Coordinates of C-alpha atoms and ligand atoms in Angstrom, one line a residue:
M173 CA -9.9 -24.9 -107.7
T174 CA -8.2 -21.7 -109.0
D175 CA -11.1 -19.8 -107.4
L176 CA -10.3 -21.3 -104.1
T177 CA -6.6 -20.5 -104.4
Q178 CA -7.4 -16.9 -105.3
Q179 CA -9.8 -16.6 -102.3
K180 CA -7.2 -18.1 -100.1
N181 CA -4.5 -15.7 -101.2
E182 CA -6.9 -12.7 -100.7
A183 CA -7.8 -14.0 -97.2
L184 CA -4.2 -14.5 -96.2
T185 CA -3.4 -11.0 -97.3
A186 CA -6.3 -9.6 -95.3
I187 CA -5.4 -11.6 -92.2
A188 CA -1.8 -10.4 -92.4
A189 CA -3.1 -6.8 -92.6
A190 CA -5.5 -7.1 -89.7
A191 CA -4.7 -4.2 -87.3
S192 CA -6.8 -5.4 -84.4
L193 CA -8.2 -8.5 -82.8
E194 CA -11.7 -7.3 -84.0
A195 CA -10.5 -6.9 -87.6
L196 CA -9.0 -10.4 -87.4
D197 CA -12.2 -11.9 -86.1
E198 CA -14.1 -10.5 -89.1
Q199 CA -11.7 -12.4 -91.3
R200 CA -12.2 -15.5 -89.3
V201 CA -16.0 -15.3 -89.7
A202 CA -15.7 -14.5 -93.4
A203 CA -13.7 -17.6 -94.1
L204 CA -14.4 -20.2 -91.4
G205 CA -17.8 -19.0 -90.0
K206 CA -21.0 -20.9 -90.8
K207 CA -21.5 -19.0 -94.0
G208 CA -17.8 -18.4 -94.7
W209 CA -16.4 -19.3 -98.0
V210 CA -14.4 -22.2 -96.7
S211 CA -17.5 -23.7 -95.0
L212 CA -19.4 -23.2 -98.3
A213 CA -16.7 -25.0 -100.2
L214 CA -16.8 -27.9 -97.8
K215 CA -20.5 -28.2 -98.4
T216 CA -20.0 -28.6 -102.1
L217 CA -18.3 -31.9 -101.4
G218 CA -21.6 -33.6 -100.8
G219 CA -22.8 -33.1 -104.4
M220 CA -19.6 -34.4 -105.9
S221 CA -18.9 -37.9 -107.4
P222 CA -16.6 -40.0 -105.2
E223 CA -13.7 -39.4 -107.7
E224 CA -14.2 -35.6 -107.7
R225 CA -14.5 -35.6 -103.9
Q226 CA -11.3 -37.6 -103.5
E227 CA -9.5 -34.9 -105.3
A228 CA -11.3 -31.8 -103.9
A229 CA -11.6 -32.7 -100.3
P230 CA -7.9 -32.7 -99.3
A231 CA -7.4 -29.5 -101.2
I232 CA -10.3 -27.7 -99.4
Q233 CA -9.1 -29.1 -96.0
S234 CA -5.6 -27.9 -96.6
V235 CA -6.9 -24.4 -97.5
R236 CA -9.0 -24.5 -94.3
A237 CA -5.9 -25.5 -92.2
E238 CA -3.8 -22.9 -93.8
I239 CA -6.4 -20.1 -93.1
A240 CA -6.9 -21.3 -89.5
G241 CA -3.1 -21.5 -88.9
A242 CA -2.7 -17.9 -90.3
I243 CA -5.5 -16.6 -88.0
E244 CA -3.9 -18.4 -85.0
G245 CA -0.5 -16.9 -85.7
K246 CA -1.9 -13.4 -86.3
K247 CA -3.9 -13.6 -83.1
A248 CA -0.9 -14.4 -81.0
E249 CA 1.0 -11.6 -82.6
L250 CA -1.8 -9.0 -81.9
E251 CA -2.2 -10.2 -78.3
A252 CA 1.5 -9.9 -77.7
A253 CA 1.5 -6.4 -79.1
E254 CA -1.5 -5.5 -76.9
L255 CA 0.3 -6.7 -73.8
E256 CA 3.4 -4.9 -74.8
A257 CA 1.5 -1.6 -75.1
K258 CA -0.2 -2.2 -71.7
L259 CA 3.1 -2.8 -70.0
A260 CA 4.6 0.3 -71.6
S261 CA 1.7 2.5 -70.4
E262 CA 1.2 1.1 -66.9
T263 CA 4.0 1.6 -64.3
L264 CA 4.3 0.3 -60.7
D265 CA 7.0 1.6 -58.4
L266 CA 8.1 -1.4 -56.4
T267 CA 10.2 0.7 -54.1
L268 CA 7.1 2.5 -52.6
P269 CA 6.4 1.5 -49.0
A270 CA 3.4 -0.9 -48.6
P271 CA 0.2 1.1 -47.8
L272 CA -0.3 1.1 -44.0
Q273 CA -3.6 -0.7 -43.4
A274 CA -3.7 -0.9 -39.6
K275 CA -6.7 -2.8 -38.4
G276 CA -7.9 -2.0 -35.0
S277 CA -6.3 0.3 -32.4
V278 CA -5.1 0.3 -28.8
H279 CA -8.0 1.4 -26.5
P280 CA -7.1 4.6 -24.5
V281 CA -7.6 2.6 -21.2
S282 CA -5.0 0.0 -22.4
Q283 CA -2.7 2.9 -23.5
V284 CA -3.0 4.6 -20.1
M285 CA -2.3 1.3 -18.3
D286 CA 0.8 0.9 -20.4
E287 CA 1.8 4.4 -19.6
L288 CA 1.3 3.8 -15.9
A289 CA 3.4 0.6 -16.0
E290 CA 6.2 2.4 -17.8
I291 CA 6.3 5.3 -15.4
F292 CA 6.1 3.2 -12.3
A293 CA 8.6 0.6 -13.6
D294 CA 11.1 3.5 -13.7
L295 CA 10.4 4.1 -10.0
G296 CA 11.0 0.5 -9.1
F297 CA 7.4 -0.7 -9.0
E298 CA 6.2 -4.1 -10.3
V299 CA 2.8 -4.8 -11.8
A300 CA 0.6 -7.1 -9.7
T301 CA -2.7 -8.7 -10.6
G302 CA -5.5 -10.4 -8.7
P303 CA -8.8 -12.1 -9.6
E304 CA -11.9 -10.1 -10.7
I305 CA -14.1 -12.7 -9.0
E306 CA -13.1 -12.2 -5.3
D307 CA -14.3 -13.3 -2.0
D308 CA -15.5 -10.8 0.5
W309 CA -12.7 -11.4 2.9
H310 CA -10.1 -10.1 0.4
N311 CA -12.4 -7.4 -1.0
F312 CA -13.7 -6.1 2.4
T313 CA -12.8 -7.8 5.7
A314 CA -9.0 -7.8 5.2
L315 CA -9.2 -4.2 4.2
N316 CA -10.6 -3.4 7.6
M317 CA -14.3 -3.5 6.5
D318 CA -15.9 -6.3 8.5
E319 CA -19.5 -7.4 7.8
S320 CA -21.1 -4.5 9.7
H321 CA -18.9 -1.8 8.2
P322 CA -21.0 1.0 6.6
A323 CA -18.5 1.4 3.8
R324 CA -19.5 -2.0 2.4
A325 CA -22.9 -0.5 1.5
M326 CA -21.3 2.3 -0.5
H327 CA -19.7 -0.1 -2.9
D328 CA -22.9 -1.3 -4.7
T329 CA -21.4 -4.8 -4.9
F330 CA -22.4 -7.5 -7.4
Y331 CA -22.6 -10.7 -5.3
F332 CA -22.6 -14.3 -6.5
P333 CA -25.1 -16.7 -5.1
D334 CA -22.4 -19.3 -4.3
A335 CA -20.5 -19.2 -1.1
A336 CA -16.7 -18.6 -0.9
P337 CA -14.5 -21.5 0.3
D338 CA -14.4 -19.8 3.7
G339 CA -18.2 -19.6 3.9
G340 CA -18.2 -15.9 3.0
Q341 CA -19.7 -14.6 -0.2
M342 CA -18.1 -14.4 -3.7
L343 CA -18.4 -11.1 -5.5
L344 CA -17.0 -9.1 -8.4
R345 CA -14.3 -7.0 -6.8
T346 CA -15.4 -3.4 -6.2
H347 CA -11.9 -2.0 -6.2
T348 CA -8.3 -3.1 -6.9
S349 CA -7.4 -2.9 -3.2
P350 CA -7.7 -6.7 -2.6
V351 CA -4.6 -7.1 -4.7
Q352 CA -2.8 -5.3 -1.7
I353 CA -3.9 -8.1 0.6
R354 CA -3.1 -10.9 -1.9
T355 CA 0.4 -9.6 -2.5
M356 CA 1.2 -8.9 1.2
K357 CA 0.0 -12.4 2.2
A358 CA 2.0 -14.0 -0.7
V359 CA 5.1 -12.2 0.4
S360 CA 4.7 -12.7 4.2
E361 CA 3.7 -16.4 3.9
N362 CA 5.9 -17.6 1.1
S363 CA 8.9 -15.2 0.8
P364 CA 9.3 -13.3 4.1
G365 CA 12.4 -11.7 2.6
G366 CA 10.2 -10.3 -0.2
A367 CA 9.6 -6.9 1.4
P368 CA 10.0 -4.1 0.6
I369 CA 7.0 -4.2 -1.7
R370 CA 6.4 -1.7 -4.5
L371 CA 3.5 -2.5 -6.7
I372 CA 0.9 -1.1 -8.9
A373 CA -2.2 -3.2 -9.7
P374 CA -4.2 -2.0 -12.7
G375 CA -7.4 -3.8 -13.6
R376 CA -11.2 -4.0 -14.0
V377 CA -13.5 -3.4 -11.1
Y378 CA -17.3 -3.6 -10.8
R379 CA -20.1 -1.7 -9.1
S380 CA -23.8 -1.6 -9.7
D381 CA -23.9 2.0 -10.9
S382 CA -24.5 3.7 -14.3
D383 CA -24.6 7.2 -15.6
A384 CA -22.4 9.5 -17.7
T385 CA -19.5 9.2 -15.3
H386 CA -20.2 5.7 -13.9
T387 CA -20.3 2.4 -15.7
P388 CA -20.9 -1.0 -14.0
M389 CA -17.3 -2.0 -15.0
F390 CA -14.5 0.5 -14.9
H391 CA -10.7 0.5 -14.2
Q392 CA -8.6 1.4 -11.3
V393 CA -4.9 1.3 -10.6
E394 CA -3.9 0.5 -7.0
G395 CA -0.5 1.4 -5.6
L396 CA 1.2 -0.1 -2.6
V397 CA 4.6 0.5 -1.0
I398 CA 5.6 -1.5 2.2
D399 CA 9.0 -0.7 3.7
R400 CA 10.6 0.5 6.8
D401 CA 10.4 4.2 7.9
I402 CA 7.8 5.1 5.2
H403 CA 5.8 8.3 5.7
L404 CA 3.4 10.6 4.0
G405 CA 6.2 12.5 2.4
H406 CA 7.1 9.4 0.3
L407 CA 3.5 9.1 -0.8
K408 CA 3.4 12.8 -1.9
W409 CA 6.7 12.6 -3.8
T410 CA 5.7 9.4 -5.5
L411 CA 2.3 10.7 -6.7
E412 CA 3.8 14.1 -7.7
T413 CA 6.6 12.4 -9.7
F414 CA 4.0 10.0 -11.3
L415 CA 1.6 12.8 -12.3
K416 CA 4.3 15.0 -13.7
A417 CA 5.5 12.2 -15.9
F418 CA 1.9 11.2 -16.8
F419 CA 0.7 14.6 -17.8
E420 CA 4.1 15.5 -19.2
R421 CA 4.4 18.8 -17.4
D422 CA 6.5 20.1 -14.5
D423 CA 4.0 22.6 -13.0
I424 CA 1.7 20.0 -11.5
V425 CA 0.9 20.7 -7.9
L426 CA -0.9 18.4 -5.4
R427 CA -3.2 19.2 -2.5
L428 CA -3.7 16.5 0.1
R429 CA -7.0 16.8 2.0
P430 CA -7.7 14.8 5.1
S431 CA -10.2 12.0 4.4
Y432 CA -11.3 8.6 5.5
F433 CA -10.8 5.1 4.1
P434 CA -11.0 2.1 6.4
F435 CA -7.8 0.7 5.0
T436 CA -5.6 3.7 5.5
E437 CA -4.8 5.8 8.6
P438 CA -4.3 8.7 8.1
S439 CA -6.2 8.9 4.8
V440 CA -5.9 11.7 2.3
E441 CA -7.7 12.6 -0.8
V442 CA -5.4 14.0 -3.5
D443 CA -6.4 16.9 -5.7
V444 CA -4.3 18.0 -8.6
G445 CA -3.9 21.4 -10.3
Y446 CA -1.3 23.2 -12.2
S447 CA -0.3 26.8 -12.2
N448 CA 0.5 29.0 -15.2
E449 CA 0.9 32.7 -15.8
E450 CA -2.8 33.3 -15.5
G451 CA -2.8 31.7 -12.1
R452 CA -3.8 28.4 -10.8
R453 CA -5.7 26.1 -13.2
V454 CA -6.8 22.6 -13.2
V455 CA -5.7 19.9 -15.5
G456 CA -8.5 19.5 -18.1
G457 CA -10.7 21.9 -16.1
S458 CA -12.0 25.4 -16.7
G459 CA -9.8 27.3 -14.3
D460 CA -12.6 29.6 -13.3
D461 CA -13.3 30.9 -9.8
A462 CA -16.2 28.5 -9.2
G463 CA -14.2 26.2 -7.1
H464 CA -13.0 24.2 -10.1
D465 CA -9.4 25.0 -9.6
W466 CA -8.5 21.7 -8.1
M467 CA -9.4 18.3 -9.5
E468 CA -10.1 15.5 -7.1
L469 CA -8.1 12.6 -8.4
L470 CA -7.4 9.8 -6.0
G471 CA -7.7 8.3 -2.6
S472 CA -4.7 7.3 -0.6
G473 CA -3.0 7.2 2.8
M474 CA -0.7 5.3 5.1
V475 CA -1.6 1.6 5.2
N476 CA -3.8 1.0 8.3
A477 CA -1.9 -1.1 10.9
R478 CA -4.8 -3.6 10.9
V479 CA -4.4 -4.1 7.2
L480 CA -0.7 -4.7 7.6
Q481 CA -1.5 -7.3 10.2
M482 CA -4.1 -9.0 7.9
G483 CA -1.4 -9.1 5.3
G484 CA 1.0 -10.8 7.7
F485 CA 3.2 -7.8 8.4
D486 CA 4.2 -6.5 11.8
P487 CA 3.2 -2.8 11.9
G488 CA 5.9 -2.2 14.5
E489 CA 8.4 -2.9 11.9
W490 CA 6.8 -2.1 8.6
Q491 CA 4.9 0.9 7.3
G492 CA 3.4 1.6 3.9
F493 CA 1.3 3.8 1.8
A494 CA -1.3 3.0 -0.8
W495 CA -3.5 4.7 -3.3
G496 CA -6.4 3.9 -5.6
L497 CA -7.1 5.8 -8.8
G498 CA -9.6 5.7 -11.6
V499 CA -7.8 4.8 -14.9
D500 CA -10.7 5.8 -17.1
R501 CA -10.8 9.2 -15.4
L502 CA -7.1 9.6 -16.0
A503 CA -7.6 8.8 -19.7
M504 CA -10.5 11.2 -20.0
L505 CA -8.4 14.0 -18.4
K506 CA -5.3 13.4 -20.6
Y507 CA -7.0 12.6 -23.9
G508 CA -10.1 14.8 -23.6
M509 CA -13.1 12.5 -23.7
N510 CA -16.1 13.5 -21.7
D511 CA -18.5 10.5 -21.7
L512 CA -17.3 7.4 -19.9
R513 CA -20.0 5.2 -21.5
A514 CA -18.5 5.7 -24.9
F515 CA -15.4 3.9 -23.6
F516 CA -17.2 0.6 -23.6
D517 CA -19.6 0.9 -26.5
G518 CA -17.1 -0.5 -29.0
D519 CA -18.1 2.0 -31.7
P520 CA -15.4 1.7 -34.4
R521 CA -15.5 5.4 -35.1
W522 CA -14.8 6.3 -31.5
L523 CA -12.0 3.7 -31.4
A524 CA -10.5 4.9 -34.7
H525 CA -10.6 8.5 -33.3
Y526 CA -9.3 7.9 -29.7
G527 CA -7.4 4.7 -30.2
F528 CA -3.6 4.4 -30.5
A529 CA -1.5 2.7 -33.1
A530 CA -0.2 -0.6 -31.9
V531 CA 3.3 0.4 -32.8
D532 CA 3.0 3.5 -30.6
Q533 CA 4.4 2.0 -27.3
P534 CA 4.6 4.5 -24.5
T535 CA 8.2 5.0 -23.4
L536 CA 9.7 7.5 -20.9
S537 CA 12.4 8.6 -23.3
A538 CA 9.9 9.4 -26.1
G539 CA 7.3 10.9 -23.7
V540 CA 4.7 8.5 -22.4
G541 CA 1.9 10.1 -24.4
A542 CA 3.8 10.4 -27.7
G543 CA 1.7 10.2 -30.8
A544 CA -1.5 11.1 -29.0
Ligands
DAH83 N1 -10.3 1.4 -2.9 C1 -10.7 2.8 -2.9 C2 -12.0 2.9 -3.8 O1 -12.2 2.1 -4.6 C3 -9.7 3.7 -3.4 C4 -8.5 3.8 -2.5 C5 -8.5 4.8 -1.6 C6 -7.5 2.9 -2.6 C7 -7.4 4.9 -0.7 C8 -6.4 3.0 -1.7 C9 -6.4 4.0 -0.8 O2 -5.4 2.1 -1.7 O3 -5.3 4.1 0.1 O4 -12.7 3.8 -3.7

């Protein structure tokens, strides 16, 4: 029994002195492990007489409990010390801003459409929309292209097999111009006092065409103004004001070339350039002498009297101008991409490089292309 007391005292001293959880565990194995001295002492109970055992068993059990309790206590102490040391060595500055983990980005086409809406809103234009699945009356006939019109063939139209309600064909709109018709009709039929009209209609259009500068789906923005006493000068001022705001420079100059569109008369094609000290240069172009000093940008003109009539407006009273412009092309010019196909590949690397942060809303006061 004295042996046991001595062993116990030695063990308690060693446990109290253990400097680490590992050292403490060695003590646990030495005492309570399978071959530990407490376990061996317990085994001796089997060879004892009942009287001896009655006396020895509680003594051994109490030694065992005392050792186990000491180990438990020391373990908690060592773990607390370890946590204390860890807390003291590791710091976390809770006043730091959360790391910006923006997922996704705004596509340049969406960005440019937002820029257009912002610029034209300032000029009093509303954004109008129309269906991408159109009927051929809105897409062609009402725009002065009847069934036999050769311009229809140039549009590489995707047709649907089903007939339109009026018996004509359904198709994927080949341009945003049918929005002109839909808006004019809505105004002339439902709210005759709704004119003047000032709208832009950005959106997807479709043509069966594909190479580096053509994709079967692309984007246009249509513009339409209907008012009294409207002339080409208003068209030129509007486009010039828009392009200066869009490209964020004042030295933009326009060239209007006579052209032909069935829905405008007269029709003009608008080229854009800008001049600097070295002479006339083109936005995004090389500025050399090889005829590249003007960039053909958009089609426009005075709304054809027949189109006004189709839209329910009396051409004797109302005039208007319209234009149609490629949004993807505008984005390419402003933000320097050269392959249109990459716009629609959905490659995350391209999107990360050319995309815009969602928080980066274009505003006129901050510059519509801020953060580009
Ligand atoms: N709709 C024409 C196209 O897709 C573009 C266009 C030209 C629209 C002249 C117009 C316009 O409104 O006046 O090619």
